[in-house]
Amino acid sequence: MREVLSQRFFDRPTLRVTRDILGKYLVRRIGKRELAREMRDVEAYIGFKDRASHASRGRTARNQVMFGKPGVWYVYFTYGMHWMLNIVTERKGFPAAILIRGVGGIPGPGRVTKFFKIDRRFNGQPANRRTGLWIEDRGVKVLPRTIRRSARIGVEYAGPWKLKLWRFHLSPQTT
DNA sequence: ACGATGATGAAC
DNA sequence: TTCATCATCGTA
């Protein structure tokens, strides 16, 4: 079984999408080659008020993709050297996205983009085969008990929002 | 524990 | 136009 996730998958409440995306595969086509890794560590950034989210300070040139259609990549540059990969969720007009923080064998959002050769070219592009970067269901069953929830990483500044348990990840030896 | 390294957004 | 900050990582 191998099915490309459609826009419909992402047009749902973000926490549900975030949980469901674990065990799915991030796939990248580079020429004739395909790289694919299981998603194991993801974080939700939800709505206008979430102070950890870029969207909390209103719509800007950088974050406008978060306010757009679901199933679109939001890629931004940070710390002068790292690209961060997110997939937009929920309806147009409501800013939300999921940060891909780690995939199989590759922990860390900066390492994920480096491994998959992802940069600003994907920002605003839909996740599908045509754009060369998409997400597949490969039939992996993720048992609810193998999913861990925690506070998000690197958002100490976010006040009460730093306490939200919006990081979902799989422990190293599960599936 | 800290420096790298540059875009971003808010202040001035 | 300046400046602090930043959804991080590698080295120590």
Short mmCIF file of C-alpha atoms (C1' of nucleotides) in Angstrom, two decimals:
data_model
loop_
_atom_site.label_atom_id
_atom_site.label_comp_id
_atom_site.label_asym_id
_atom_site.label_seq_id
_atom_site.Cartn_x
_atom_site.Cartn_y
_atom_site.Cartn_z
CA MET A 1 0.00 0.00 0.00
CA ARG A 2 1.30 3.37 -1.03
CA GLU A 3 -0.93 6.42 -1.19
CA VAL A 4 -0.01 10.08 -1.55
CA LEU A 5 -1.80 12.16 1.09
CA SER A 6 -4.17 14.65 -0.50
CA GLN A 7 -5.05 18.18 0.53
CA ARG A 8 -8.11 16.76 2.30
CA PHE A 9 -5.89 15.00 4.83
CA PHE A 10 -4.49 18.35 5.99
CA ASP A 11 -7.82 20.21 5.95
CA ARG A 12 -8.73 19.01 9.48
CA PRO A 13 -8.08 20.11 13.07
CA THR A 14 -4.31 20.47 13.38
CA LEU A 15 -3.83 18.26 16.44
CA ARG A 16 -5.56 15.38 14.66
CA VAL A 17 -3.41 15.84 11.58
CA THR A 18 -0.29 16.09 13.73
CA ARG A 19 -1.04 12.80 15.44
CA ASP A 20 -2.04 11.08 12.18
CA ILE A 21 1.08 12.18 10.31
CA LEU A 22 3.30 10.04 12.54
CA GLY A 23 4.22 6.85 10.68
CA LYS A 24 3.61 8.46 7.29
CA TYR A 25 6.51 8.89 4.91
CA LEU A 26 8.16 12.09 3.78
CA VAL A 27 9.22 11.51 0.17
CA ARG A 28 11.52 13.60 -2.01
CA ARG A 29 12.30 13.05 -5.68
CA ILE A 30 15.71 14.25 -6.84
CA GLY A 31 16.11 13.42 -10.54
CA LYS A 32 15.30 9.72 -10.80
CA ARG A 33 16.00 9.00 -7.18
CA GLU A 34 13.54 8.98 -4.33
CA LEU A 35 14.38 9.54 -0.69
CA ALA A 36 11.79 8.42 1.85
CA ARG A 37 11.76 8.41 5.65
CA GLU A 38 9.13 7.75 8.26
CA MET A 39 7.92 10.79 10.20
CA ARG A 40 8.67 10.35 13.87
CA ASP A 41 8.74 13.78 15.50
CA VAL A 42 6.36 16.63 14.70
CA GLU A 43 4.99 19.78 16.32
CA ALA A 44 1.79 21.77 15.86
CA TYR A 45 1.62 25.58 15.62
CA ILE A 46 -1.98 26.63 15.79
CA GLY A 47 -3.95 29.81 15.23
CA PHE A 48 -3.62 33.55 15.76
CA LYS A 49 -2.80 33.54 19.47
CA ASP A 50 -0.18 30.79 19.81
CA ARG A 51 2.82 32.88 20.84
CA ALA A 52 5.23 30.17 19.72
CA SER A 53 3.89 30.49 16.19
CA HIS A 54 5.09 32.98 13.60
CA ALA A 55 1.41 33.74 12.98
CA SER A 56 0.90 35.27 16.44
CA ARG A 57 2.28 38.62 15.26
CA GLY A 58 -0.07 38.82 12.32
CA ARG A 59 0.33 38.14 8.68
CA THR A 60 3.71 39.07 7.16
CA ALA A 61 5.62 38.37 3.96
CA ARG A 62 7.37 35.45 5.65
CA ASN A 63 4.42 33.70 7.29
CA GLN A 64 1.68 34.32 4.72
CA VAL A 65 1.79 30.70 3.57
CA MET A 66 0.54 29.64 7.01
CA PHE A 67 -2.64 31.63 6.34
CA GLY A 68 -3.25 29.91 3.02
CA LYS A 69 -4.45 26.54 1.79
CA PRO A 70 -3.72 23.29 3.64
CA GLY A 71 -1.36 20.72 2.17
CA VAL A 72 1.17 23.40 1.20
CA TRP A 73 4.79 23.55 2.40
CA TYR A 74 5.87 26.40 4.66
CA VAL A 75 9.66 26.61 4.57
CA TYR A 76 11.59 29.33 6.37
CA PHE A 77 15.21 30.11 7.24
CA THR A 78 16.41 30.59 10.79
CA TYR A 79 19.55 31.02 12.90
CA GLY A 80 21.39 32.12 9.78
CA MET A 81 21.82 28.56 8.55
CA HIS A 82 18.84 26.23 8.95
CA TRP A 83 15.76 25.62 6.83
CA MET A 84 12.62 24.50 8.67
CA LEU A 85 10.02 22.36 6.93
CA ASN A 86 6.33 22.67 7.83
CA ILE A 87 3.10 21.54 6.23
CA VAL A 88 0.11 23.88 6.40
CA THR A 89 -3.12 22.61 7.97
CA GLU A 90 -6.77 23.67 8.32
CA ARG A 91 -8.85 26.00 6.22
CA LYS A 92 -7.60 28.99 4.28
CA GLY A 93 -7.51 32.07 6.52
CA PHE A 94 -6.69 30.14 9.70
CA PRO A 95 -2.92 30.06 10.32
CA ALA A 96 -1.63 26.63 11.34
CA ALA A 97 1.15 24.28 10.38
CA ILE A 98 3.12 21.24 11.48
CA LEU A 99 6.91 21.40 11.89
CA ILE A 100 8.68 18.24 10.70
CA ARG A 101 11.16 17.93 13.53
CA GLY A 102 12.53 14.46 12.89
CA VAL A 103 12.21 11.49 10.53
CA GLY A 104 13.62 7.96 10.62
CA GLY A 105 17.33 8.10 11.43
CA ILE A 106 17.39 11.88 11.14
CA PRO A 107 16.62 13.75 14.37
CA GLY A 108 16.36 17.53 14.14
CA PRO A 109 14.45 19.84 11.79
CA GLY A 110 17.63 21.41 10.39
CA ARG A 111 19.05 18.00 9.60
CA VAL A 112 15.86 16.86 7.90
CA THR A 113 15.99 19.70 5.36
CA LYS A 114 19.70 19.23 4.82
CA PHE A 115 19.28 15.51 4.14
CA PHE A 116 16.32 16.04 1.78
CA LYS A 117 17.87 19.10 0.11
CA ILE A 118 14.94 21.34 0.98
CA ASP A 119 15.13 25.13 0.88
CA ARG A 120 12.99 28.17 -0.02
CA ARG A 121 12.12 26.72 -3.42
CA PHE A 122 9.44 24.62 -1.71
CA ASN A 123 7.87 27.44 0.25
CA GLY A 124 4.26 27.86 -0.90
CA GLN A 125 4.38 24.73 -3.07
CA PRO A 126 1.74 22.01 -2.60
CA ALA A 127 2.83 18.60 -1.31
CA ASN A 128 2.44 16.32 -4.32
CA ARG A 129 4.49 14.27 -6.78
CA ARG A 130 4.71 17.11 -9.25
CA THR A 131 6.56 19.43 -6.88
CA GLY A 132 8.94 16.64 -5.89
CA LEU A 133 8.14 16.67 -2.17
CA TRP A 134 5.13 14.91 -0.72
CA ILE A 135 3.85 12.66 2.06
CA GLU A 136 2.78 9.01 1.63
CA ASP A 137 0.82 6.53 3.65
CA ARG A 138 2.79 3.30 3.33
CA GLY A 139 0.53 1.28 5.57
CA VAL A 140 2.54 1.59 8.76
CA LYS A 141 0.24 1.20 11.76
CA VAL A 142 1.09 3.47 14.65
CA LEU A 143 -0.27 2.19 17.93
CA PRO A 144 -1.65 5.02 20.10
CA ARG A 145 0.43 3.82 23.04
CA THR A 146 3.67 4.36 21.10
CA ILE A 147 2.92 8.04 20.64
CA ARG A 148 4.50 10.42 23.13
CA ARG A 149 3.29 13.96 23.71
CA SER A 150 5.37 16.76 25.16
CA ALA A 151 5.88 20.50 25.17
CA ARG A 152 7.36 21.98 22.03
CA ILE A 153 11.11 22.50 21.73
CA GLY A 154 12.81 25.89 21.60
CA VAL A 155 9.83 28.06 22.52
CA GLU A 156 10.71 29.13 26.08
CA TYR A 157 9.70 32.67 25.20
CA ALA A 158 6.08 31.71 24.45
CA GLY A 159 4.62 32.23 27.94
CA PRO A 160 1.66 29.97 28.65
CA TRP A 161 1.83 28.59 25.12
CA LYS A 162 5.15 26.89 25.83
CA LEU A 163 3.24 24.48 28.08
CA LYS A 164 0.96 23.16 25.34
CA LEU A 165 1.63 19.48 24.66
CA TRP A 166 1.74 19.97 20.93
CA ARG A 167 4.80 17.87 20.13
CA PHE A 168 4.01 14.31 19.05
CA HIS A 169 6.79 11.78 18.61
CA LEU A 170 7.54 8.09 18.47
CA SER A 171 10.04 6.64 20.91
CA PRO A 172 13.17 5.26 19.18
CA GLN A 173 12.32 1.56 19.18
CA THR A 174 8.59 1.53 18.41
CA THR A 175 6.42 0.88 15.39
"C1'" DA B 1 27.97 26.53 27.34
"C1'" DC B 2 28.57 28.99 23.25
"C1'" DG B 3 29.42 30.82 18.59
"C1'" DA B 4 28.00 30.62 13.77
"C1'" DT B 5 25.36 33.38 10.54
"C1'" DG B 6 21.56 36.05 8.22
"C1'" DA B 7 16.59 36.98 7.73
"C1'" DT B 8 12.91 39.04 10.16
"C1'" DG B 9 10.13 42.39 12.47
"C1'" DA B 10 9.78 46.04 15.66
"C1'" DA B 11 11.62 50.19 17.27
"C1'" DC B 12 13.57 54.50 16.33
"C1'" DT C 1 18.38 52.27 9.56
"C1'" DT C 2 19.52 49.85 13.53
"C1'" DC C 3 18.99 46.13 16.65
"C1'" DA C 4 17.57 42.07 19.34
"C1'" DT C 5 15.78 37.85 18.36
"C1'" DC C 6 15.37 33.37 16.52
"C1'" DA C 7 10.27 26.66 15.77
"C1'" DT C 8 19.05 25.11 15.50
"C1'" DC C 9 23.36 22.61 15.33
"C1'" DG C 10 28.11 21.27 16.09
"C1'" DT C 11 31.78 21.58 19.01
"C1'" DA C 12 33.46 21.87 23.80
#
